[in-house]
């Protein structure tokens, strides 16, 4: 048996996002967000559900923090809902909304859990969407004002500040394929949106640091490794080209200060408008980078292979391939000068059931996490500076376009009663945290 031990201050945690767990969509003065509008539009969500109630975390956050404490979590990654604080996205403040995050942060601190805060996990205030949303450069400035406001209020207790969660998903799913809010399908808009998200990130980093010099600023990117089926140069070339085309679109501007050549070629006449000074703003040094990792794409010389014989797949249809996480971490560490890395999301959706013993036995999720923890530890031995790990997710929750049909939680949520049940994977994770090690 091999035991993989982690550095003593390794930040073990779990993640959620405002729209996916909070509920209370129109309570205490909260404004409407694009996800409220989208989920309320018939036909957009697989099971016709909404985030109106979700996990009711808005009312049950104390119970949830007690659970985190029982599991021994050292960090909780969550996001703040912009429209809860600024119902119109700018201007009039909603004190009750800000108070909620103040209480949440206080309770986390009292439980000795490090708050790891994301300012934007996709729920743009609808009022800003009506001004053009992310296609309108002004929204980037509004984001910086919102960031400064949050840091001024919470920066004495929150050290880790993330500007954006997965900007590529905002751009791709929100503005190119339209399967996420705001449901737009327009390539030209999408590339302009990508640029404005990056500008907003740069302005946000400045605003965070301007509001509190001790704050650490970063961004969260989702990356899928692009693997080749063999070492045959023809297969490798196709995998490398796929990586360059999709995964570098945000890495390059942030960590190299320019857009990737491959993206330029692909974008053609849809190239966004870039103003003088934008690339320097976008590529400011960061204190950390968050990486969300779920799976990989596999290629041979002919193109992408959709189903890999012998591989296991999650309910999302994503291949389980933990070694790809190590390869990906080593690759980005080689190609970029990166700040410390946090795995800000990693997890899996499986069909869970409550057994007759009242428990949720989820061996596949447990094994998924175990393999990914081990591969991360191996990447650290390869020289990658990983400082922490947030499992997606603390709770089963509203999985965007899939509604409640996919369960990612370490903790099961019964949506009828809001009862929480720690799954086997959650109990096992508690032990990993307690011993700061994983045994295989
Ligand atoms: C990521 C999102 C997160 C969750 C997981 C499954 O792309 O950041 O909110 O939906 O996927």
Tab-separated table of C-alpha atoms and ligand atoms in Angstrom:
chain	number	residue	atom	x	y	z
A	1	UNK	CA	0.000	0.000	0.000
A	2	UNK	CA	1.304	3.450	-0.896
A	3	UNK	CA	0.447	6.504	1.176
A	4	UNK	CA	0.598	9.913	-0.415
A	5	UNK	CA	1.088	12.642	2.162
A	6	UNK	CA	0.404	16.302	1.414
A	7	UNK	CA	2.246	19.394	2.701
A	8	UNK	CA	1.059	20.337	6.175
A	9	UNK	CA	-0.701	23.573	5.139
A	10	UNK	CA	-2.438	22.070	2.085
A	11	UNK	CA	-5.825	23.773	1.741
A	12	UNK	CA	-8.454	21.039	1.487
A	13	UNK	CA	-11.913	22.349	0.746
A	14	UNK	CA	-15.113	22.063	-1.204
A	15	UNK	CA	-16.811	24.406	-3.659
A	16	UNK	CA	-20.256	25.692	-4.562
A	17	UNK	CA	-21.602	28.644	-6.552
A	18	UNK	CA	-24.282	31.161	-5.642
A	19	UNK	CA	-26.939	30.328	-8.219
A	20	UNK	CA	-26.440	26.597	-7.826
A	21	UNK	CA	-27.060	26.477	-4.067
A	22	UNK	CA	-28.463	29.675	-2.574
A	23	UNK	CA	-32.092	29.808	-3.680
A	24	UNK	CA	-33.896	32.877	-2.258
A	25	UNK	CA	-33.820	34.188	-5.801
A	26	UNK	CA	-35.977	37.229	-5.108
A	27	UNK	CA	-35.688	37.616	-1.349
A	28	UNK	CA	-34.472	40.515	0.748
A	29	UNK	CA	-34.185	42.862	-2.207
A	30	UNK	CA	-32.133	40.654	-4.529
A	31	UNK	CA	-32.241	41.703	-8.191
A	32	UNK	CA	-32.867	39.331	-11.080
A	33	UNK	CA	-29.883	37.646	-12.703
A	34	UNK	CA	-29.516	36.208	-16.193
A	35	UNK	CA	-29.780	32.723	-14.663
A	36	UNK	CA	-33.103	33.604	-13.017
A	37	UNK	CA	-34.370	34.807	-16.375
A	38	UNK	CA	-32.945	31.823	-18.277
A	39	UNK	CA	-34.249	29.113	-15.933
A	40	UNK	CA	-37.666	30.797	-15.844
A	41	UNK	CA	-37.818	30.544	-19.637
A	42	UNK	CA	-39.602	27.291	-20.579
A	43	UNK	CA	-37.475	24.730	-22.387
A	44	UNK	CA	-34.076	25.917	-21.286
A	45	UNK	CA	-33.428	23.514	-18.391
A	46	UNK	CA	-33.476	19.738	-18.868
A	47	UNK	CA	-35.910	19.006	-16.033
A	48	UNK	CA	-37.680	22.376	-16.255
A	49	UNK	CA	-36.349	23.270	-12.836
A	50	UNK	CA	-34.978	26.569	-11.573
A	51	UNK	CA	-32.559	27.780	-8.916
A	52	UNK	CA	-35.416	29.523	-7.064
A	53	UNK	CA	-34.872	27.331	-4.013
A	54	UNK	CA	-31.928	25.105	-4.969
A	55	UNK	CA	-30.265	23.906	-1.724
A	56	UNK	CA	-31.769	26.799	0.221
A	57	UNK	CA	-28.222	27.607	1.321
A	58	UNK	CA	-29.294	31.227	1.817
A	59	UNK	CA	-31.327	30.113	4.833
A	60	UNK	CA	-29.373	27.005	5.771
A	61	UNK	CA	-25.813	28.278	5.538
A	62	UNK	CA	-25.248	27.743	9.259
A	63	UNK	CA	-26.293	24.116	9.047
A	64	UNK	CA	-24.060	23.752	5.974
A	65	UNK	CA	-21.092	25.303	7.743
A	66	UNK	CA	-21.658	22.916	10.657
A	67	UNK	CA	-21.419	20.090	8.096
A	68	UNK	CA	-18.218	21.538	6.633
A	69	UNK	CA	-16.830	21.668	10.107
A	70	UNK	CA	-17.782	18.080	10.795
A	71	UNK	CA	-15.957	17.075	7.586
A	72	UNK	CA	-12.950	19.098	8.694
A	73	UNK	CA	-12.864	21.318	5.610
A	74	UNK	CA	-10.118	23.910	5.777
A	75	UNK	CA	-11.624	26.062	3.025
A	76	UNK	CA	-14.980	26.807	1.436
A	77	UNK	CA	-15.033	28.117	-2.101
A	78	UNK	CA	-18.271	29.973	-2.829
A	79	UNK	CA	-19.397	32.797	-5.063
A	80	UNK	CA	-21.285	35.970	-4.348
A	81	UNK	CA	-24.354	36.873	-6.385
A	82	UNK	CA	-23.733	40.305	-7.870
A	83	UNK	CA	-27.482	41.035	-8.125
A	84	UNK	CA	-27.996	40.215	-4.450
A	85	UNK	CA	-25.653	43.039	-3.520
A	86	UNK	CA	-26.312	45.435	-6.394
A	87	UNK	CA	-29.794	44.589	-7.727
A	88	UNK	CA	-29.192	46.581	-10.923
A	89	UNK	CA	-25.543	45.662	-11.208
A	90	UNK	CA	-24.451	49.179	-10.341
A	91	UNK	CA	-25.665	52.091	-8.294
A	92	UNK	CA	-28.119	51.277	-5.532
A	93	UNK	CA	-26.732	48.940	-2.893
A	94	UNK	CA	-28.910	46.270	-1.266
A	95	UNK	CA	-27.621	46.207	2.334
A	96	UNK	CA	-29.469	42.981	3.187
A	97	UNK	CA	-27.713	41.171	0.374
A	98	UNK	CA	-24.319	42.315	1.507
A	99	UNK	CA	-25.232	41.406	5.089
A	100	UNK	CA	-25.838	37.821	4.007
A	101	UNK	CA	-22.259	37.449	2.769
A	102	UNK	CA	-21.015	39.212	5.862
A	103	UNK	CA	-22.771	36.652	8.075
A	104	UNK	CA	-21.604	33.772	5.891
A	105	UNK	CA	-17.989	34.907	6.145
A	106	UNK	CA	-18.281	35.479	9.889
A	107	UNK	CA	-19.657	31.983	10.407
A	108	UNK	CA	-16.888	30.472	8.276
A	109	UNK	CA	-14.239	32.314	10.259
A	110	UNK	CA	-15.833	31.202	13.527
A	111	UNK	CA	-15.613	27.600	12.260
A	112	UNK	CA	-11.984	28.146	11.268
A	113	UNK	CA	-12.754	27.634	7.577
A	114	UNK	CA	-10.931	29.811	5.071
A	115	UNK	CA	-13.385	31.676	2.795
A	116	UNK	CA	-12.297	31.389	-0.857
A	117	UNK	CA	-14.496	33.859	-2.682
A	118	UNK	CA	-15.420	34.028	-6.361
A	119	UNK	CA	-16.935	37.314	-7.521
A	120	UNK	CA	-18.462	35.990	-10.725
A	121	UNK	CA	-19.779	32.485	-11.160
A	122	UNK	CA	-22.040	33.297	-14.104
A	123	UNK	CA	-25.013	35.134	-12.585
A	124	UNK	CA	-24.807	38.540	-14.233
A	125	UNK	CA	-27.472	41.002	-13.069
A	126	UNK	CA	-30.236	40.997	-15.692
A	127	UNK	CA	-30.186	44.821	-15.681
A	128	UNK	CA	-26.606	44.740	-16.990
A	129	UNK	CA	-27.566	42.190	-19.610
A	130	UNK	CA	-30.111	44.690	-20.825
A	131	UNK	CA	-27.245	47.136	-21.346
A	132	UNK	CA	-25.646	44.560	-23.665
A	133	UNK	CA	-24.152	42.289	-21.020
A	134	UNK	CA	-20.555	41.294	-21.601
A	135	UNK	CA	-20.651	42.560	-25.174
A	136	UNK	CA	-20.684	46.037	-23.620
A	137	UNK	CA	-17.265	47.120	-22.350
A	138	UNK	CA	-18.901	49.319	-19.688
A	139	UNK	CA	-19.976	46.174	-17.839
A	140	UNK	CA	-16.288	45.437	-17.177
A	141	UNK	CA	-16.016	48.736	-15.293
A	142	UNK	CA	-19.197	47.969	-13.361
A	143	UNK	CA	-17.613	44.642	-12.392
A	144	UNK	CA	-14.545	46.418	-10.993
A	145	UNK	CA	-16.784	48.680	-8.876
A	146	UNK	CA	-18.640	45.638	-7.549
A	147	UNK	CA	-15.305	43.941	-6.779
A	148	UNK	CA	-14.066	46.972	-4.832
A	149	UNK	CA	-17.313	47.124	-2.873
A	150	UNK	CA	-17.067	43.474	-1.848
A	151	UNK	CA	-13.414	43.702	-0.861
A	152	UNK	CA	-14.039	46.817	1.214
A	153	UNK	CA	-16.728	45.012	3.172
A	154	UNK	CA	-15.207	41.516	3.443
A	155	UNK	CA	-11.492	41.997	2.795
A	156	UNK	CA	-10.640	42.103	6.500
A	157	UNK	CA	-11.680	38.426	6.700
A	158	UNK	CA	-11.457	37.085	3.143
A	159	UNK	CA	-7.936	36.649	1.809
A	160	UNK	CA	-8.548	34.750	-1.447
A	161	UNK	CA	-10.395	36.678	-4.170
A	162	UNK	CA	-11.216	35.167	-7.537
A	163	UNK	CA	-12.450	37.443	-10.280
A	164	UNK	CA	-14.063	34.937	-12.661
A	165	UNK	CA	-15.015	31.313	-12.709
A	166	UNK	CA	-14.354	29.693	-16.082
A	167	UNK	CA	-14.579	32.656	-18.460
A	168	UNK	CA	-14.394	30.263	-21.409
A	169	UNK	CA	-17.688	28.663	-20.362
A	170	UNK	CA	-19.314	32.089	-20.053
A	171	UNK	CA	-18.204	32.840	-23.560
A	172	UNK	CA	-18.727	29.441	-25.139
A	173	UNK	CA	-21.919	28.183	-23.497
A	174	UNK	CA	-23.457	31.607	-22.903
A	175	UNK	CA	-22.716	33.397	-26.174
A	176	UNK	CA	-21.625	30.813	-28.763
A	177	UNK	CA	-23.757	27.691	-28.322
A	178	UNK	CA	-26.367	29.354	-26.121
A	179	UNK	CA	-26.947	26.456	-23.734
A	180	UNK	CA	-26.280	28.677	-20.733
A	181	UNK	CA	-27.672	32.077	-19.845
A	182	UNK	CA	-28.061	34.436	-21.587
A	183	UNK	CA	-28.590	31.855	-24.355
A	184	UNK	CA	-27.008	33.729	-27.249
A	185	UNK	CA	-25.522	32.150	-30.384
A	186	UNK	CA	-23.300	34.722	-31.990
A	187	UNK	CA	-19.582	34.083	-32.686
A	188	UNK	CA	-18.693	37.735	-33.101
A	189	UNK	CA	-20.327	38.615	-29.781
A	190	UNK	CA	-18.658	35.619	-28.131
A	191	UNK	CA	-15.105	36.721	-28.907
A	192	UNK	CA	-15.835	40.269	-27.829
A	193	UNK	CA	-17.315	38.857	-24.624
A	194	UNK	CA	-14.127	36.837	-24.016
A	195	UNK	CA	-12.088	40.001	-24.337
A	196	UNK	CA	-14.362	42.011	-22.068
A	197	UNK	CA	-14.271	39.265	-19.439
A	198	UNK	CA	-10.489	39.479	-19.528
A	199	UNK	CA	-10.586	43.274	-19.301
A	200	UNK	CA	-12.984	42.955	-16.370
A	201	UNK	CA	-10.588	40.463	-14.782
A	202	UNK	CA	-7.706	42.939	-15.115
A	203	UNK	CA	-9.766	45.817	-13.738
A	204	UNK	CA	-11.049	43.531	-11.011
A	205	UNK	CA	-7.528	42.574	-9.924
A	206	UNK	CA	-6.655	46.271	-9.669
A	207	UNK	CA	-9.846	46.978	-7.731
A	208	UNK	CA	-9.252	44.077	-5.320
A	209	UNK	CA	-5.710	45.205	-4.564
A	210	UNK	CA	-6.742	48.858	-4.404
A	211	UNK	CA	-9.375	48.047	-1.787
A	212	UNK	CA	-7.136	45.863	0.377
A	213	UNK	CA	-3.401	45.505	-0.108
A	214	UNK	CA	-3.380	42.159	1.705
A	215	UNK	CA	-5.958	40.550	-0.580
A	216	UNK	CA	-4.742	37.807	-2.906
A	217	UNK	CA	-6.190	37.990	-6.402
A	218	UNK	CA	-6.608	35.230	-8.938
A	219	UNK	CA	-8.846	33.718	-11.600
A	220	UNK	CA	-10.291	30.245	-12.148
A	221	UNK	CA	-9.819	28.549	-15.514
A	222	UNK	CA	-11.252	25.230	-16.638
A	223	UNK	CA	-8.885	23.068	-18.621
A	224	UNK	CA	-9.356	19.784	-20.400
A	225	UNK	CA	-6.179	17.936	-21.212
A	226	UNK	CA	-5.800	17.106	-24.898
A	227	UNK	CA	-4.248	13.629	-25.084
A	228	UNK	CA	-3.047	11.720	-28.127
A	229	UNK	CA	-3.862	7.993	-28.419
A	230	UNK	CA	-0.197	7.211	-29.112
A	231	UNK	CA	3.193	8.835	-29.382
A	232	UNK	CA	2.927	8.726	-33.165
A	233	UNK	CA	3.737	12.302	-34.279
A	234	UNK	CA	0.615	12.371	-36.459
A	235	UNK	CA	-1.631	11.700	-33.437
A	236	UNK	CA	0.316	14.069	-31.199
A	237	UNK	CA	0.093	16.887	-33.737
A	238	UNK	CA	-3.706	16.713	-33.779
A	239	UNK	CA	-3.917	16.658	-29.965
A	240	UNK	CA	-1.499	19.581	-29.672
A	241	UNK	CA	-3.425	21.592	-32.232
A	242	UNK	CA	-6.665	20.953	-30.332
A	243	UNK	CA	-5.075	22.155	-27.101
A	244	UNK	CA	-3.790	25.297	-28.816
A	245	UNK	CA	-7.187	26.019	-30.340
A	246	UNK	CA	-9.267	25.746	-27.210
A	247	UNK	CA	-7.305	25.716	-23.957
A	248	UNK	CA	-4.933	28.616	-24.608
A	249	UNK	CA	-7.590	31.232	-25.283
A	250	UNK	CA	-7.466	32.478	-21.697
A	251	UNK	CA	-4.115	31.091	-20.528
A	252	UNK	CA	-2.106	32.982	-23.153
A	253	UNK	CA	-3.540	36.475	-22.660
A	254	UNK	CA	-3.353	36.161	-18.866
A	255	UNK	CA	0.063	34.569	-18.565
A	256	UNK	CA	1.772	35.671	-21.793
A	257	UNK	CA	0.055	38.959	-22.518
A	258	UNK	CA	-1.139	38.104	-26.018
A	259	UNK	CA	-3.836	36.064	-27.712
A	260	UNK	CA	-2.727	32.678	-29.059
A	261	UNK	CA	-1.942	32.582	-32.770
A	262	UNK	CA	-4.165	29.558	-33.274
A	263	UNK	CA	-7.134	31.402	-31.784
A	264	UNK	CA	-6.462	34.416	-34.006
A	265	UNK	CA	-6.515	32.232	-37.115
A	266	UNK	CA	-9.693	30.550	-36.034
A	267	UNK	CA	-11.473	33.728	-35.066
A	268	UNK	CA	-10.768	35.507	-38.361
A	269	UNK	CA	-13.060	38.443	-38.838
A	270	UNK	CA	-14.718	37.893	-35.464
A	271	UNK	CA	-11.587	39.165	-33.749
A	272	UNK	CA	-12.585	41.363	-30.804
A	273	UNK	CA	-11.856	45.059	-30.517
A	274	UNK	CA	-8.839	45.506	-28.282
A	275	UNK	CA	-7.873	48.895	-26.875
A	276	UNK	CA	-4.385	50.170	-26.154
A	277	UNK	CA	-3.156	48.914	-22.825
A	278	UNK	CA	-5.686	46.061	-22.595
A	279	UNK	CA	-3.147	43.256	-22.868
A	280	UNK	CA	-0.973	44.707	-20.083
A	281	UNK	CA	-4.066	45.091	-17.910
A	282	UNK	CA	-5.083	41.489	-18.599
A	283	UNK	CA	-1.652	40.011	-17.913
A	284	UNK	CA	-0.981	41.582	-14.527
A	285	UNK	CA	0.732	39.237	-12.125
A	286	UNK	CA	-1.637	37.137	-10.067
A	287	UNK	CA	-1.268	35.751	-6.561
A	288	UNK	CA	-2.745	32.401	-7.546
A	289	UNK	CA	-4.528	30.625	-10.350
A	290	UNK	CA	-7.426	28.222	-9.837
A	291	UNK	CA	-7.738	25.248	-12.147
A	292	UNK	CA	-10.970	23.321	-12.611
A	293	UNK	CA	-10.371	19.863	-13.977
A	294	UNK	CA	-12.906	17.188	-14.840
A	295	UNK	CA	-11.740	15.175	-17.826
A	296	UNK	CA	-9.759	15.126	-21.041
A	297	UNK	CA	-10.263	14.958	-24.774
A	298	UNK	CA	-8.546	12.217	-26.750
A	299	UNK	CA	-7.291	12.492	-30.340
A	300	UNK	CA	-5.735	10.480	-33.114
A	301	UNK	CA	-4.499	11.697	-36.481
A	302	UNK	CA	-8.084	11.678	-37.802
A	303	UNK	CA	-9.510	13.821	-35.038
A	304	UNK	CA	-11.315	13.441	-31.725
A	305	UNK	CA	-12.303	10.052	-30.352
A	306	UNK	CA	-15.695	10.292	-28.719
A	307	UNK	CA	-15.835	7.083	-26.798
A	308	UNK	CA	-12.733	5.395	-25.489
A	309	UNK	CA	-13.120	1.604	-25.277
A	310	UNK	CA	-12.615	0.354	-21.728
A	311	UNK	CA	-12.929	3.803	-20.152
A	312	UNK	CA	-15.361	4.722	-17.414
A	313	UNK	CA	-17.704	7.686	-17.956
A	314	UNK	CA	-19.551	9.852	-15.461
A	315	UNK	CA	-23.199	10.866	-15.721
A	316	UNK	CA	-22.038	14.000	-17.551
A	317	UNK	CA	-20.602	11.729	-20.232
A	318	UNK	CA	-17.098	12.771	-19.207
A	319	UNK	CA	-14.344	10.163	-19.310
A	320	UNK	CA	-12.680	9.354	-15.987
A	321	UNK	CA	-8.956	9.762	-16.572
A	322	UNK	CA	-7.002	10.986	-13.553
A	323	UNK	CA	-3.501	10.695	-15.095
A	324	UNK	CA	-4.594	13.407	-17.551
A	325	UNK	CA	-4.746	15.814	-14.601
A	326	UNK	CA	-1.071	15.229	-13.811
A	327	UNK	CA	-0.098	15.579	-17.482
A	328	UNK	CA	-2.099	18.788	-17.759
A	329	UNK	CA	-0.587	20.328	-14.631
A	330	UNK	CA	2.926	19.463	-15.805
A	331	UNK	CA	2.177	20.875	-19.249
A	332	UNK	CA	0.890	24.252	-18.060
A	333	UNK	CA	3.698	24.472	-15.531
A	334	UNK	CA	6.174	23.992	-18.362
A	335	UNK	CA	4.492	26.370	-20.809
A	336	UNK	CA	3.690	29.292	-18.493
A	337	UNK	CA	5.180	31.166	-15.584
A	338	UNK	CA	2.374	30.447	-13.150
A	339	UNK	CA	1.673	31.651	-9.633
A	340	UNK	CA	0.705	29.027	-6.997
A	341	UNK	CA	-2.088	26.756	-8.216
A	342	UNK	CA	-5.254	25.697	-6.441
A	343	UNK	CA	-7.411	22.953	-7.869
A	344	UNK	CA	-10.612	24.939	-7.482
A	345	UNK	CA	-12.967	22.259	-8.823
A	346	UNK	CA	-12.754	18.545	-9.395
A	347	UNK	CA	-15.469	15.978	-8.913
A	348	UNK	CA	-17.924	13.682	-10.615
A	349	UNK	CA	-21.632	13.136	-11.134
A	350	UNK	CA	-22.904	9.623	-10.588
A	351	UNK	CA	-26.359	8.205	-10.012
A	352	UNK	CA	-26.529	8.004	-6.234
A	353	UNK	CA	-29.157	6.265	-4.230
A	354	UNK	CA	-30.039	6.249	-0.581
A	355	UNK	CA	-29.588	2.674	0.627
A	356	UNK	CA	-31.815	0.855	3.064
A	357	UNK	CA	-29.248	1.690	5.761
A	358	UNK	CA	-29.999	5.366	5.098
A	359	UNK	CA	-26.537	5.981	3.670
A	360	UNK	CA	-25.320	6.907	0.230
A	361	UNK	CA	-22.692	4.448	-0.944
A	362	UNK	CA	-20.875	6.125	-3.805
A	363	UNK	CA	-17.707	4.095	-4.422
A	364	UNK	CA	-17.205	5.464	-7.924
A	365	UNK	CA	-17.093	9.092	-6.730
A	366	UNK	CA	-14.784	8.101	-3.887
A	367	UNK	CA	-12.444	6.368	-6.299
A	368	UNK	CA	-12.600	9.267	-8.768
A	369	UNK	CA	-11.472	11.670	-6.052
A	370	UNK	CA	-8.814	9.308	-4.735
A	371	UNK	CA	-7.224	8.899	-8.162
A	372	UNK	CA	-7.268	12.650	-8.818
A	373	UNK	CA	-5.759	13.464	-5.415
A	374	UNK	CA	-2.955	10.978	-6.097
A	375	UNK	CA	-2.247	12.355	-9.563
A	376	UNK	CA	-2.133	15.868	-8.096
A	377	UNK	CA	0.369	14.730	-5.476
A	378	UNK	CA	2.471	13.165	-8.253
A	379	UNK	CA	2.340	16.413	-10.241
A	380	UNK	CA	3.582	18.206	-7.123
A	381	UNK	CA	6.511	15.794	-7.044
A	382	UNK	CA	7.105	16.742	-10.675
A	383	UNK	CA	7.540	20.339	-9.489
A	384	UNK	CA	4.045	21.815	-9.865
A	385	UNK	CA	3.197	24.189	-7.005
A	386	UNK	CA	-0.310	23.098	-5.960
A	387	UNK	CA	-1.442	24.641	-2.681
A	388	UNK	CA	-4.959	23.372	-2.218
A	389	UNK	CA	-7.895	21.366	-3.549
A	390	UNK	CA	-11.594	22.186	-3.615
A	391	UNK	CA	-13.880	19.272	-4.415
A	392	UNK	CA	-16.871	20.009	-6.613
A	393	UNK	CA	-19.170	20.037	-4.870
A	394	UNK	CA	-19.974	20.270	-1.196
A	395	UNK	CA	-23.657	19.659	-1.982
A	396	UNK	CA	-25.688	18.152	-4.771
A	397	UNK	CA	-27.005	21.232	-6.544
A	398	UNK	CA	-28.525	22.893	-9.600
A	399	UNK	CA	-26.294	21.755	-12.440
A	400	UNK	CA	-27.067	24.585	-14.883
A	401	UNK	CA	-28.777	23.355	-18.068
A	402	UNK	CA	-29.123	19.887	-16.501
A	403	UNK	CA	-31.113	21.168	-13.550
A	404	UNK	CA	-31.158	18.674	-10.680
A	405	UNK	CA	-30.532	15.600	-12.846
A	406	UNK	CA	-26.804	15.451	-12.019
A	407	UNK	CA	-25.472	14.971	-8.516
A	408	UNK	CA	-21.901	16.059	-7.770
A	409	UNK	CA	-22.087	16.442	-3.984
A	410	UNK	CA	-20.022	14.996	-1.182
A	411	UNK	CA	-23.310	15.542	0.604
A	412	UNK	CA	-26.643	14.409	-0.786
A	413	UNK	CA	-29.490	16.899	-0.824
A	414	UNK	CA	-33.060	15.677	-0.766
A	415	UNK	CA	-34.722	18.533	-2.639
A	416	UNK	CA	-38.162	17.772	-1.170
A	417	UNK	CA	-37.087	18.051	2.460
A	418	UNK	CA	-33.688	19.771	2.110
A	419	UNK	CA	-32.241	16.976	4.215
A	420	UNK	CA	-28.468	16.632	3.929
A	421	UNK	CA	-26.789	13.218	4.056
A	422	UNK	CA	-23.022	12.900	3.956
A	423	UNK	CA	-22.150	10.325	1.283
A	424	UNK	CA	-19.436	7.688	1.733
A	425	UNK	CA	-17.161	9.869	-0.405
A	426	UNK	CA	-17.726	12.733	2.055
A	427	UNK	CA	-16.845	10.551	5.047
A	428	UNK	CA	-13.766	9.301	3.215
A	429	UNK	CA	-12.769	12.876	2.302
A	430	UNK	CA	-12.991	13.851	5.975
A	431	UNK	CA	-10.462	11.129	6.706
A	432	UNK	CA	-8.162	12.342	3.918
A	433	UNK	CA	-8.239	15.814	5.433
A	434	UNK	CA	-7.743	14.518	8.969
A	435	UNK	CA	-4.694	12.440	8.016
A	436	UNK	CA	-3.607	14.855	5.286
A	437	UNK	CA	-2.919	11.835	3.123
A	438	UNK	CA	-4.396	9.414	0.658
A	439	UNK	CA	-3.730	5.701	0.798
A	440	UNK	CA	-3.953	3.490	-2.238
B	1	LIG	C1	-18.034	23.677	-13.844
B	1	LIG	C2	-18.751	24.803	-13.120
B	1	LIG	C3	-19.462	24.359	-11.884
B	1	LIG	C4	-20.137	23.013	-12.045
B	1	LIG	C5	-19.188	22.001	-12.637
B	1	LIG	C6	-19.762	20.623	-12.809
B	1	LIG	O1	-17.876	24.018	-15.182
B	1	LIG	O2	-17.837	25.803	-12.774
B	1	LIG	O3	-20.353	25.383	-11.519
B	1	LIG	O4	-21.289	23.146	-12.762
B	1	LIG	O5	-18.705	22.453	-13.867
